[in-house]
GROMACS .gro file of C-alpha atoms in nm:
model
  343
    1UNK     CA    1  -5.438  -7.685  14.839
    2UNK     CA    2  -5.613  -7.893  14.569
    3UNK     CA    3  -5.647  -7.727  14.229
    4UNK     CA    4  -5.999  -7.634  14.107
    5UNK     CA    5  -6.109  -7.802  13.782
    6UNK     CA    6  -6.192  -7.485  13.593
    7UNK     CA    7  -6.234  -7.672  13.264
    8UNK     CA    8  -6.519  -7.899  13.377
    9UNK     CA    9  -6.632  -7.775  13.724
   10UNK     CA   10  -6.935  -7.573  13.815
   11UNK     CA   11  -7.021  -7.326  14.086
   12UNK     CA   12  -7.183  -7.489  14.389
   13UNK     CA   13  -7.320  -7.353  14.713
   14UNK     CA   14  -6.997  -7.433  14.896
   15UNK     CA   15  -6.818  -7.165  14.687
   16UNK     CA   16  -7.008  -6.905  14.884
   17UNK     CA   17  -7.018  -7.074  15.222
   18UNK     CA   18  -6.710  -6.919  15.376
   19UNK     CA   19  -6.532  -7.251  15.397
   20UNK     CA   20  -6.245  -7.429  15.222
   21UNK     CA   21  -6.412  -7.435  14.879
   22UNK     CA   22  -6.469  -7.058  14.886
   23UNK     CA   23  -6.112  -6.995  14.998
   24UNK     CA   24  -5.983  -7.204  14.706
   25UNK     CA   25  -6.200  -7.012  14.459
   26UNK     CA   26  -6.081  -6.677  14.590
   27UNK     CA   27  -5.717  -6.779  14.595
   28UNK     CA   28  -5.702  -6.965  14.264
   29UNK     CA   29  -5.925  -6.732  14.059
   30UNK     CA   30  -5.981  -6.385  14.197
   31UNK     CA   31  -5.649  -6.327  14.371
   32UNK     CA   32  -5.457  -6.499  14.093
   33UNK     CA   33  -5.617  -6.291  13.817
   34UNK     CA   34  -5.656  -5.954  13.995
   35UNK     CA   35  -5.308  -5.982  14.152
   36UNK     CA   36  -5.198  -5.665  14.331
   37UNK     CA   37  -5.065  -5.575  14.673
   38UNK     CA   38  -5.392  -5.441  14.813
   39UNK     CA   39  -5.593  -5.749  14.717
   40UNK     CA   40  -5.324  -5.998  14.810
   41UNK     CA   41  -5.338  -5.874  15.169
   42UNK     CA   42  -5.680  -6.044  15.181
   43UNK     CA   43  -5.832  -5.827  15.450
   44UNK     CA   44  -6.201  -5.745  15.472
   45UNK     CA   45  -6.125  -5.425  15.285
   46UNK     CA   46  -5.840  -5.233  15.127
   47UNK     CA   47  -5.637  -4.963  15.302
   48UNK     CA   48  -5.572  -4.711  15.024
   49UNK     CA   49  -5.359  -4.393  15.013
   50UNK     CA   50  -5.547  -4.064  15.004
   51UNK     CA   51  -5.536  -3.858  14.681
   52UNK     CA   52  -5.292  -3.566  14.674
   53UNK     CA   53  -5.386  -3.268  14.889
   54UNK     CA   54  -5.629  -3.023  14.725
   55UNK     CA   55  -5.801  -3.284  14.512
   56UNK     CA   56  -6.148  -3.427  14.569
   57UNK     CA   57  -6.221  -3.794  14.625
   58UNK     CA   58  -6.457  -3.946  14.363
   59UNK     CA   59  -6.659  -4.261  14.439
   60UNK     CA   60  -6.902  -4.427  14.193
   61UNK     CA   61  -7.090  -4.755  14.214
   62UNK     CA   62  -7.256  -4.968  13.945
   63UNK     CA   63  -7.418  -5.307  13.897
   64UNK     CA   64  -7.405  -5.522  13.584
   65UNK     CA   65  -7.675  -5.769  13.479
   66UNK     CA   66  -7.625  -5.784  13.102
   67UNK     CA   67  -7.770  -6.073  12.908
   68UNK     CA   68  -7.613  -6.251  12.730
   69UNK     CA   69  -7.295  -6.250  12.940
   70UNK     CA   70  -7.071  -6.270  12.633
   71UNK     CA   71  -7.132  -6.047  12.332
   72UNK     CA   72  -6.943  -5.913  12.029
   73UNK     CA   73  -6.678  -5.673  12.164
   74UNK     CA   74  -6.689  -5.772  12.523
   75UNK     CA   75  -6.854  -5.950  12.810
   76UNK     CA   76  -6.992  -5.873  13.157
   77UNK     CA   77  -6.640  -5.868  13.304
   78UNK     CA   78  -6.489  -5.600  13.077
   79UNK     CA   79  -6.822  -5.414  13.086
   80UNK     CA   80  -6.808  -5.400  13.466
   81UNK     CA   81  -6.467  -5.237  13.457
   82UNK     CA   82  -6.543  -4.997  13.174
   83UNK     CA   83  -6.877  -4.886  13.316
   84UNK     CA   84  -6.737  -4.799  13.656
   85UNK     CA   85  -6.419  -4.639  13.527
   86UNK     CA   86  -6.640  -4.421  13.308
   87UNK     CA   87  -6.863  -4.318  13.598
   88UNK     CA   88  -6.558  -4.185  13.777
   89UNK     CA   89  -6.437  -4.017  13.460
   90UNK     CA   90  -6.771  -3.847  13.400
   91UNK     CA   91  -6.718  -3.665  13.730
   92UNK     CA   92  -6.388  -3.537  13.592
   93UNK     CA   93  -6.208  -3.798  13.805
   94UNK     CA   94  -5.895  -4.001  13.750
   95UNK     CA   95  -5.990  -4.361  13.835
   96UNK     CA   96  -5.752  -4.553  14.059
   97UNK     CA   97  -5.920  -4.848  14.227
   98UNK     CA   98  -6.221  -5.082  14.188
   99UNK     CA   99  -6.404  -5.315  14.419
  100UNK     CA  100  -6.594  -5.612  14.278
  101UNK     CA  101  -6.884  -5.811  14.420
  102UNK     CA  102  -6.991  -6.130  14.241
  103UNK     CA  103  -7.330  -6.299  14.281
  104UNK     CA  104  -7.296  -6.645  14.122
  105UNK     CA  105  -7.571  -6.894  14.046
  106UNK     CA  106  -7.529  -7.252  14.153
  107UNK     CA  107  -7.438  -7.466  13.849
  108UNK     CA  108  -7.269  -7.189  13.652
  109UNK     CA  109  -6.969  -7.329  13.457
  110UNK     CA  110  -6.636  -7.241  13.619
  111UNK     CA  111  -6.477  -7.215  13.276
  112UNK     CA  112  -6.718  -6.930  13.196
  113UNK     CA  113  -6.653  -6.766  13.531
  114UNK     CA  114  -6.276  -6.780  13.476
  115UNK     CA  115  -6.319  -6.633  13.127
  116UNK     CA  116  -6.521  -6.343  13.278
  117UNK     CA  117  -6.267  -6.282  13.554
  118UNK     CA  118  -5.974  -6.288  13.312
  119UNK     CA  119  -6.154  -6.044  13.088
  120UNK     CA  120  -6.219  -5.816  13.386
  121UNK     CA  121  -5.854  -5.835  13.491
  122UNK     CA  122  -5.735  -5.749  13.143
  123UNK     CA  123  -5.969  -5.453  13.119
  124UNK     CA  124  -5.849  -5.322  13.461
  125UNK     CA  125  -5.484  -5.355  13.357
  126UNK     CA  126  -5.555  -5.170  13.030
  127UNK     CA  127  -5.738  -4.895  13.215
  128UNK     CA  128  -5.460  -4.866  13.477
  129UNK     CA  129  -5.684  -4.942  13.776
  130UNK     CA  130  -5.645  -5.205  14.048
  131UNK     CA  131  -5.925  -5.429  14.177
  132UNK     CA  132  -5.841  -5.409  14.545
  133UNK     CA  133  -6.119  -5.588  14.734
  134UNK     CA  134  -6.441  -5.779  14.665
  135UNK     CA  135  -6.701  -6.024  14.775
  136UNK     CA  136  -6.853  -6.349  14.643
  137UNK     CA  137  -7.197  -6.487  14.707
  138UNK     CA  138  -7.368  -6.799  14.561
  139UNK     CA  139  -7.742  -6.831  14.519
  140UNK     CA  140  -7.940  -7.146  14.451
  141UNK     CA  141  -7.993  -7.261  14.093
  142UNK     CA  142  -8.292  -7.076  13.950
  143UNK     CA  143  -8.249  -6.781  14.189
  144UNK     CA  144  -8.001  -6.590  13.973
  145UNK     CA  145  -7.899  -6.572  13.609
  146UNK     CA  146  -7.542  -6.695  13.587
  147UNK     CA  147  -7.343  -6.399  13.713
  148UNK     CA  148  -7.419  -6.049  13.843
  149UNK     CA  149  -7.132  -5.813  13.917
  150UNK     CA  150  -7.143  -5.504  14.139
  151UNK     CA  151  -6.846  -5.266  14.128
  152UNK     CA  152  -6.738  -4.948  14.305
  153UNK     CA  153  -6.482  -4.713  14.156
  154UNK     CA  154  -6.256  -4.481  14.354
  155UNK     CA  155  -6.051  -4.196  14.209
  156UNK     CA  156  -5.997  -3.825  14.245
  157UNK     CA  157  -6.082  -3.505  14.064
  158UNK     CA  158  -5.787  -3.270  14.022
  159UNK     CA  159  -5.811  -2.933  14.188
  160UNK     CA  160  -6.009  -2.683  13.976
  161UNK     CA  161  -6.216  -2.946  13.789
  162UNK     CA  162  -6.586  -2.878  13.840
  163UNK     CA  163  -6.809  -3.103  13.636
  164UNK     CA  164  -7.182  -3.051  13.699
  165UNK     CA  165  -7.499  -3.020  13.483
  166UNK     CA  166  -7.599  -2.728  13.699
  167UNK     CA  167  -7.321  -2.525  13.529
  168UNK     CA  168  -7.488  -2.553  13.187
  169UNK     CA  169  -7.603  -2.226  13.039
  170UNK     CA  170  -7.809  -2.138  12.732
  171UNK     CA  171  -7.578  -2.110  12.428
  172UNK     CA  172  -7.350  -2.389  12.546
  173UNK     CA  173  -7.265  -2.653  12.291
  174UNK     CA  174  -7.350  -3.023  12.314
  175UNK     CA  175  -7.091  -3.269  12.182
  176UNK     CA  176  -7.110  -3.648  12.132
  177UNK     CA  177  -6.791  -3.859  12.122
  178UNK     CA  178  -6.903  -4.104  11.853
  179UNK     CA  179  -7.167  -4.333  11.702
  180UNK     CA  180  -7.488  -4.401  11.892
  181UNK     CA  181  -7.639  -4.739  11.967
  182UNK     CA  182  -7.357  -4.983  11.884
  183UNK     CA  183  -7.361  -5.157  12.222
  184UNK     CA  184  -7.739  -5.194  12.242
  185UNK     CA  185  -7.775  -5.328  11.893
  186UNK     CA  186  -7.480  -5.571  11.939
  187UNK     CA  187  -7.650  -5.709  12.250
  188UNK     CA  188  -7.992  -5.723  12.087
  189UNK     CA  189  -7.858  -5.911  11.787
  190UNK     CA  190  -7.788  -6.211  12.013
  191UNK     CA  191  -8.130  -6.231  12.175
  192UNK     CA  192  -8.290  -6.562  12.067
  193UNK     CA  193  -8.635  -6.416  11.996
  194UNK     CA  194  -8.517  -6.125  11.779
  195UNK     CA  195  -8.381  -6.317  11.487
  196UNK     CA  196  -8.147  -6.075  11.310
  197UNK     CA  197  -7.770  -6.065  11.258
  198UNK     CA  198  -7.523  -5.781  11.249
  199UNK     CA  199  -7.148  -5.736  11.233
  200UNK     CA  200  -7.163  -5.459  11.496
  201UNK     CA  201  -6.956  -5.489  11.808
  202UNK     CA  202  -7.022  -5.329  12.145
  203UNK     CA  203  -6.849  -4.994  12.193
  204UNK     CA  204  -6.759  -5.083  12.553
  205UNK     CA  205  -6.441  -4.895  12.644
  206UNK     CA  206  -6.279  -4.698  12.922
  207UNK     CA  207  -6.304  -4.324  12.852
  208UNK     CA  208  -6.089  -4.167  13.121
  209UNK     CA  209  -5.794  -4.088  12.893
  210UNK     CA  210  -6.031  -3.919  12.649
  211UNK     CA  211  -6.171  -3.712  12.934
  212UNK     CA  212  -5.820  -3.613  13.042
  213UNK     CA  213  -5.748  -3.484  12.691
  214UNK     CA  214  -6.077  -3.300  12.683
  215UNK     CA  215  -6.006  -3.127  13.013
  216UNK     CA  216  -5.668  -3.014  12.889
  217UNK     CA  217  -5.834  -2.861  12.583
  218UNK     CA  218  -6.128  -2.711  12.771
  219UNK     CA  219  -6.048  -2.683  13.149
  220UNK     CA  220  -6.382  -2.513  13.209
  221UNK     CA  221  -6.583  -2.807  13.070
  222UNK     CA  222  -6.937  -2.777  13.197
  223UNK     CA  223  -7.060  -3.137  13.213
  224UNK     CA  224  -7.000  -3.497  13.107
  225UNK     CA  225  -7.226  -3.802  13.102
  226UNK     CA  226  -7.209  -4.148  12.945
  227UNK     CA  227  -7.538  -4.238  12.767
  228UNK     CA  228  -7.592  -4.590  12.900
  229UNK     CA  229  -7.944  -4.697  13.001
  230UNK     CA  230  -8.196  -4.466  12.832
  231UNK     CA  231  -7.935  -4.357  12.575
  232UNK     CA  232  -7.880  -4.000  12.460
  233UNK     CA  233  -8.241  -3.906  12.525
  234UNK     CA  234  -8.213  -3.979  12.896
  235UNK     CA  235  -7.889  -3.782  12.929
  236UNK     CA  236  -8.030  -3.474  12.757
  237UNK     CA  237  -8.345  -3.481  12.969
  238UNK     CA  238  -8.133  -3.516  13.283
  239UNK     CA  239  -7.923  -3.219  13.172
  240UNK     CA  240  -8.229  -3.005  13.096
  241UNK     CA  241  -8.395  -3.083  13.430
  242UNK     CA  242  -8.082  -3.025  13.639
  243UNK     CA  243  -7.968  -2.713  13.447
  244UNK     CA  244  -8.314  -2.555  13.426
  245UNK     CA  245  -8.295  -2.490  13.054
  246UNK     CA  246  -8.383  -2.661  12.724
  247UNK     CA  247  -8.180  -2.874  12.488
  248UNK     CA  248  -8.191  -2.865  12.108
  249UNK     CA  249  -8.011  -3.120  11.888
  250UNK     CA  250  -8.003  -3.175  11.511
  251UNK     CA  251  -8.080  -3.514  11.365
  252UNK     CA  252  -7.846  -3.452  11.071
  253UNK     CA  253  -7.554  -3.409  11.312
  254UNK     CA  254  -7.603  -3.734  11.498
  255UNK     CA  255  -7.341  -4.006  11.414
  256UNK     CA  256  -7.543  -4.324  11.378
  257UNK     CA  257  -7.424  -4.625  11.177
  258UNK     CA  258  -7.650  -4.755  10.900
  259UNK     CA  259  -7.658  -5.095  11.073
  260UNK     CA  260  -7.796  -4.936  11.387
  261UNK     CA  261  -8.058  -4.741  11.199
  262UNK     CA  262  -8.167  -5.053  11.007
  263UNK     CA  263  -8.181  -5.267  11.322
  264UNK     CA  264  -8.384  -5.005  11.506
  265UNK     CA  265  -8.626  -4.973  11.217
  266UNK     CA  266  -8.667  -5.353  11.212
  267UNK     CA  267  -8.733  -5.365  11.586
  268UNK     CA  268  -8.938  -5.047  11.613
  269UNK     CA  269  -8.681  -4.875  11.832
  270UNK     CA  270  -8.539  -4.525  11.841
  271UNK     CA  271  -8.152  -4.498  11.842
  272UNK     CA  272  -8.177  -4.200  12.077
  273UNK     CA  273  -8.288  -4.439  12.354
  274UNK     CA  274  -8.048  -4.727  12.283
  275UNK     CA  275  -7.774  -4.790  12.540
  276UNK     CA  276  -7.406  -4.712  12.478
  277UNK     CA  277  -7.104  -4.818  12.685
  278UNK     CA  278  -6.810  -4.639  12.521
  279UNK     CA  279  -6.952  -4.293  12.437
  280UNK     CA  280  -6.989  -3.969  12.625
  281UNK     CA  281  -7.191  -3.651  12.596
  282UNK     CA  282  -7.013  -3.324  12.681
  283UNK     CA  283  -7.137  -2.970  12.727
  284UNK     CA  284  -6.902  -2.673  12.701
  285UNK     CA  285  -6.913  -2.300  12.651
  286UNK     CA  286  -6.963  -2.200  12.289
  287UNK     CA  287  -6.617  -2.043  12.259
  288UNK     CA  288  -6.453  -2.368  12.367
  289UNK     CA  289  -6.641  -2.601  12.131
  290UNK     CA  290  -6.393  -2.602  11.842
  291UNK     CA  291  -6.092  -2.677  12.065
  292UNK     CA  292  -6.283  -2.945  12.250
  293UNK     CA  293  -6.401  -3.112  11.931
  294UNK     CA  294  -6.047  -3.115  11.789
  295UNK     CA  295  -5.916  -3.276  12.109
  296UNK     CA  296  -6.186  -3.540  12.104
  297UNK     CA  297  -6.125  -3.628  11.736
  298UNK     CA  298  -5.750  -3.665  11.805
  299UNK     CA  299  -5.822  -3.940  12.053
  300UNK     CA  300  -5.903  -4.301  11.941
  301UNK     CA  301  -6.225  -4.302  12.144
  302UNK     CA  302  -6.343  -3.972  11.998
  303UNK     CA  303  -6.241  -3.985  11.629
  304UNK     CA  304  -6.612  -3.964  11.524
  305UNK     CA  305  -6.706  -3.688  11.765
  306UNK     CA  306  -6.954  -3.423  11.657
  307UNK     CA  307  -7.124  -3.107  11.780
  308UNK     CA  308  -7.488  -3.214  11.789
  309UNK     CA  309  -7.673  -2.918  11.935
  310UNK     CA  310  -7.687  -2.655  12.210
  311UNK     CA  311  -7.853  -2.561  12.535
  312UNK     CA  312  -8.133  -2.308  12.494
  313UNK     CA  313  -8.341  -2.085  12.720
  314UNK     CA  314  -8.662  -2.277  12.793
  315UNK     CA  315  -8.855  -2.258  13.119
  316UNK     CA  316  -9.029  -2.587  13.027
  317UNK     CA  317  -8.692  -2.766  13.011
  318UNK     CA  318  -8.787  -2.949  12.691
  319UNK     CA  319  -8.550  -3.146  12.473
  320UNK     CA  320  -8.617  -3.093  12.102
  321UNK     CA  321  -8.467  -3.237  11.786
  322UNK     CA  322  -8.462  -3.064  11.447
  323UNK     CA  323  -8.547  -3.347  11.211
  324UNK     CA  324  -8.385  -3.418  10.876
  325UNK     CA  325  -8.711  -3.304  10.712
  326UNK     CA  326  -8.689  -2.956  10.865
  327UNK     CA  327  -8.944  -3.003  11.144
  328UNK     CA  328  -8.901  -3.047  11.520
  329UNK     CA  329  -9.005  -3.317  11.757
  330UNK     CA  330  -8.989  -3.367  12.131
  331UNK     CA  331  -8.732  -3.604  12.274
  332UNK     CA  332  -8.897  -3.708  12.599
  333UNK     CA  333  -8.799  -3.952  12.872
  334UNK     CA  334  -8.851  -4.315  12.769
  335UNK     CA  335  -9.168  -4.478  12.900
  336UNK     CA  336  -9.090  -4.826  13.030
  337UNK     CA  337  -8.792  -5.006  12.874
  338UNK     CA  338  -8.714  -5.082  12.511
  339UNK     CA  339  -8.528  -5.401  12.590
  340UNK     CA  340  -8.401  -5.524  12.931
  341UNK     CA  341  -8.061  -5.637  13.050
  342UNK     CA  342  -7.848  -5.422  12.818
  343UNK     CA  343  -7.580  -5.335  13.077
   0.00000   0.00000   0.00000
């Protein structure tokens, strides 16, 4: 089989036609980089072993349309792995397998595609998950935007783990695993029409080992969520709505880097609504908060963790923030979108 010229070649419609060119792309790129027994069988799907008896199967799906495709601290390939691994982890699950669907635009450089796939493969290896099956489609030039990736994660939740916002009760503590807004600001700094620079890198990371440590410290953990699109504000409003209570946070407790604050002031944005890809929000019973915080800070992905507030009795299900000036303000759902294509 002839070798593909990854250095100079470009995606063309034949790479999605089901013919010889598509077979070469799958064999020389996807199978070569994602190499594992399930994928190498090259069936229409993957036959996977069931999780141990007594555990619950966890399935999560995600799509990735970030622009630009490459950014400080990552790219769309590593982001696709981290985002889906984290979705499984936020259910209290141990991630095991991923599927990957690629929508490629005609004319996209094969060198960039290989770089994305290699990054995705490295992120999967680091996270300990296997990419076991996938799909490739090619659209005409002008009908896409380089690469879109859709992923599904499969894992299992150990017996006894029950993660749900409906378990939140007034008095429960709200914890955040680290600084807000790093990913969103890193992406925004590369947008051509924004015109500012920053040394910030995306926080994109797999959080399942952090979650495992947290569950050991606080087995009765109420809820977990990663504050991606819509940021912390969206997560807290989701929690309030689903739990039927209010949320109160303190501005002084929020870990936000000076660079993020400055960039948001420049752009007229609120860090509470900026996307993150390597952070999580946790809610636990008040008596477990100290142990949970210690476990989070002992992990590399949680060293800057903080208790930022608590759930409160509120029939209106409002989210409030105590400001640094001693007042309070509402933290409502975002209207529209601050900036598109963040994840």
